[in-house]
Amino acid sequence: MSFQISSNSILDRNAGDEDDGSCSSHSDSSFDSKDDQDWGDWTEEKDDQGNDQSGLETHSLFALSGGKGEAGEGPLFQTFPNPILALEDAKQKGCDLVRIVKELELDTLQVIRLVNHIRRRGLTPDQVNSLKGVEPFLNDDTELVPVQGFEMDGLL
């Protein structure tokens, strides 16, 4: 998402104002928390040739069954070129994360906590589907720390 502010619009707004040395600000925009819950911006970005340009490599939400990571440590996660494919993978496994986030009305930090908690604790799709939105980990700031190796993950 990008914003552009025209210096002309600022100058036009202040054209008749006298400088009395005070500082004031005015904004025609407002924050709507419901807009913050709209995960519609989680979309693929494509270039003119239709190639995916949506950014960060993303690990699957759920570990592969029985797989082990590098040097046999921890579970193995599939990687995807973007978050959309990781979300589709989770949905195919029975967990529609976008739907869950909307239904539980989770804010951005709660979504980060949820994703980290799922990976850290190895939750299954059924366990995630049974969440009620009142679980203590959803407000536990220690869950904001990414799982090691997932610091730049696209779902965060």
Short mmCIF file of C-alpha atoms in Angstrom, two decimals:
data_model
loop_
_atom_site.label_atom_id
_atom_site.label_comp_id
_atom_site.label_asym_id
_atom_site.label_seq_id
_atom_site.Cartn_x
_atom_site.Cartn_y
_atom_site.Cartn_z
CA MET A 1 0.00 0.00 0.00
CA SER A 2 1.36 3.42 -0.81
CA PHE A 3 0.27 6.95 -0.08
CA GLN A 4 0.99 10.12 -1.98
CA ILE A 5 0.69 13.57 -0.51
CA SER A 6 0.81 16.51 -2.82
CA SER A 7 2.66 19.50 -1.46
CA ASN A 8 0.25 21.67 -3.47
CA SER A 9 -2.73 20.35 -1.51
CA ILE A 10 -0.99 21.23 1.75
CA LEU A 11 -0.05 24.67 0.46
CA ASP A 12 -3.58 25.29 -0.87
CA ARG A 13 -5.12 24.35 2.45
CA ASN A 14 -2.79 26.70 4.34
CA ALA A 15 -2.82 29.53 1.75
CA GLY A 16 -5.05 31.86 3.76
CA ASP A 17 -3.65 30.98 7.18
CA GLU A 18 -1.50 33.42 9.06
CA ASP A 19 1.50 31.99 10.87
CA ASP A 20 0.87 32.62 14.54
CA GLY A 21 3.69 30.31 15.62
CA SER A 22 1.30 27.63 16.85
CA CYS A 23 1.32 24.11 15.60
CA SER A 24 -1.86 22.50 14.36
CA SER A 25 -2.81 19.65 12.15
CA HIS A 26 -5.89 18.60 10.27
CA SER A 27 -6.73 15.31 8.64
CA ASP A 28 -9.66 14.38 6.49
CA SER A 29 -8.82 10.71 6.93
CA SER A 30 -10.06 8.50 9.72
CA PHE A 31 -9.08 5.10 11.00
CA ASP A 32 -11.73 2.42 10.83
CA SER A 33 -10.81 -0.67 12.83
CA LYS A 34 -13.15 -2.72 10.64
CA ASP A 35 -10.96 -1.83 7.63
CA ASP A 36 -7.98 -3.19 9.56
CA GLN A 37 -9.82 -6.53 9.75
CA ASP A 38 -10.20 -6.71 5.97
CA TRP A 39 -7.61 -9.18 4.78
CA GLY A 40 -8.54 -8.46 1.17
CA ASP A 41 -5.14 -6.84 0.70
CA TRP A 42 -3.62 -10.30 1.06
CA THR A 43 -3.61 -10.69 -2.71
CA GLU A 44 -1.14 -11.76 -5.32
CA GLU A 45 0.74 -9.07 -7.20
CA LYS A 46 1.62 -9.91 -10.78
CA ASP A 47 3.81 -8.18 -13.30
CA ASP A 48 2.81 -7.55 -16.94
CA GLN A 49 3.69 -11.15 -17.87
CA GLY A 50 1.59 -12.64 -15.05
CA ASN A 51 4.58 -13.61 -12.90
CA ASP A 52 4.09 -13.48 -9.15
CA GLN A 53 5.69 -10.43 -7.56
CA SER A 54 4.10 -10.54 -4.10
CA GLY A 55 7.31 -10.77 -2.18
CA LEU A 56 8.52 -12.72 0.73
CA GLU A 57 9.21 -16.40 0.72
CA THR A 58 6.66 -17.93 3.07
CA HIS A 59 6.69 -21.13 5.07
CA SER A 60 3.64 -23.32 5.34
CA LEU A 61 1.47 -22.72 8.38
CA PHE A 62 1.60 -26.38 9.34
CA ALA A 63 4.65 -28.65 9.48
CA LEU A 64 4.93 -31.55 7.09
CA SER A 65 3.99 -34.83 8.76
CA GLY A 66 7.03 -36.67 10.06
CA GLY A 67 9.45 -34.32 8.34
CA LYS A 68 12.51 -32.99 10.12
CA GLY A 69 14.32 -29.73 9.39
CA GLU A 70 18.01 -29.20 8.78
CA ALA A 71 20.32 -31.44 10.85
CA GLY A 72 17.24 -33.35 12.04
CA GLU A 73 16.18 -30.48 14.30
CA GLY A 74 12.53 -29.56 14.58
CA PRO A 75 9.72 -30.06 12.09
CA LEU A 76 10.04 -29.43 8.38
CA PHE A 77 7.92 -26.71 6.75
CA GLN A 78 7.23 -26.40 3.04
CA THR A 79 8.19 -23.05 1.49
CA PHE A 80 6.17 -21.02 -0.98
CA PRO A 81 7.11 -17.97 -3.07
CA ASN A 82 4.36 -15.87 -1.46
CA PRO A 83 1.86 -15.82 1.42
CA ILE A 84 -1.17 -16.50 -0.79
CA LEU A 85 0.12 -19.95 -1.70
CA ALA A 86 0.88 -20.71 1.95
CA LEU A 87 -2.68 -19.70 2.90
CA GLU A 88 -4.08 -21.89 0.10
CA ASP A 89 -1.96 -24.80 1.38
CA ALA A 90 -3.38 -24.32 4.90
CA LYS A 91 -6.91 -24.18 3.47
CA GLN A 92 -6.32 -27.46 1.57
CA LYS A 93 -5.23 -28.99 4.88
CA GLY A 94 -8.55 -27.91 6.43
CA CYS A 95 -7.67 -24.55 7.99
CA ASP A 96 -8.96 -21.40 6.33
CA LEU A 97 -6.86 -18.86 8.24
CA VAL A 98 -8.44 -15.84 6.54
CA ARG A 99 -11.92 -17.03 7.59
CA ILE A 100 -10.75 -17.72 11.15
CA VAL A 101 -9.16 -14.28 11.45
CA LYS A 102 -12.40 -12.64 10.29
CA GLU A 103 -14.68 -14.76 12.47
CA LEU A 104 -12.60 -14.25 15.61
CA GLU A 105 -12.10 -10.55 14.73
CA LEU A 106 -8.36 -10.78 15.39
CA ASP A 107 -6.24 -7.67 15.07
CA THR A 108 -2.88 -7.63 13.34
CA LEU A 109 -0.84 -8.44 16.45
CA GLN A 110 -3.18 -11.29 17.35
CA VAL A 111 -2.72 -12.76 13.86
CA ILE A 112 1.07 -12.64 14.30
CA ARG A 113 0.73 -14.28 17.72
CA LEU A 114 -1.55 -16.96 16.23
CA VAL A 115 0.79 -17.79 13.35
CA ASN A 116 3.79 -17.99 15.69
CA HIS A 117 1.83 -20.09 18.20
CA ILE A 118 0.67 -22.55 15.52
CA ARG A 119 4.23 -23.08 14.34
CA ARG A 120 5.84 -23.08 17.79
CA ARG A 121 3.37 -25.56 19.31
CA GLY A 122 2.76 -27.61 16.19
CA LEU A 123 -1.00 -27.14 16.24
CA THR A 124 -3.10 -29.13 13.81
CA PRO A 125 -5.76 -27.64 11.52
CA ASP A 126 -8.47 -29.08 13.81
CA GLN A 127 -6.93 -27.40 16.85
CA VAL A 128 -6.78 -24.05 15.04
CA ASN A 129 -10.38 -24.43 13.80
CA SER A 130 -11.56 -24.96 17.38
CA LEU A 131 -10.13 -21.66 18.68
CA LYS A 132 -12.66 -19.28 20.24
CA GLY A 133 -10.65 -16.04 20.17
CA VAL A 134 -10.28 -15.82 23.96
CA GLU A 135 -7.18 -17.97 24.29
CA PRO A 136 -4.52 -16.31 26.50
CA PHE A 137 -1.76 -16.68 23.89
CA LEU A 138 -3.62 -14.25 21.60
CA ASN A 139 -2.67 -11.45 24.01
CA ASP A 140 0.70 -12.81 25.14
CA ASP A 141 3.47 -10.57 23.78
CA THR A 142 6.01 -13.41 24.00
CA GLU A 143 4.15 -14.91 21.02
CA LEU A 144 5.19 -11.87 18.94
CA VAL A 145 8.72 -13.27 18.79
CA PRO A 146 8.94 -15.29 15.56
CA VAL A 147 9.90 -18.92 15.58
CA GLN A 148 13.61 -19.18 14.85
CA GLY A 149 14.15 -19.25 11.09
CA PHE A 150 10.80 -17.57 10.37
CA GLU A 151 11.81 -13.98 11.13
CA MET A 152 11.15 -12.71 7.59
CA ASP A 153 8.23 -15.00 6.80
CA GLY A 154 5.48 -13.68 4.53
CA LEU A 155 2.64 -14.60 6.90
CA LEU A 156 4.08 -12.32 9.56
#
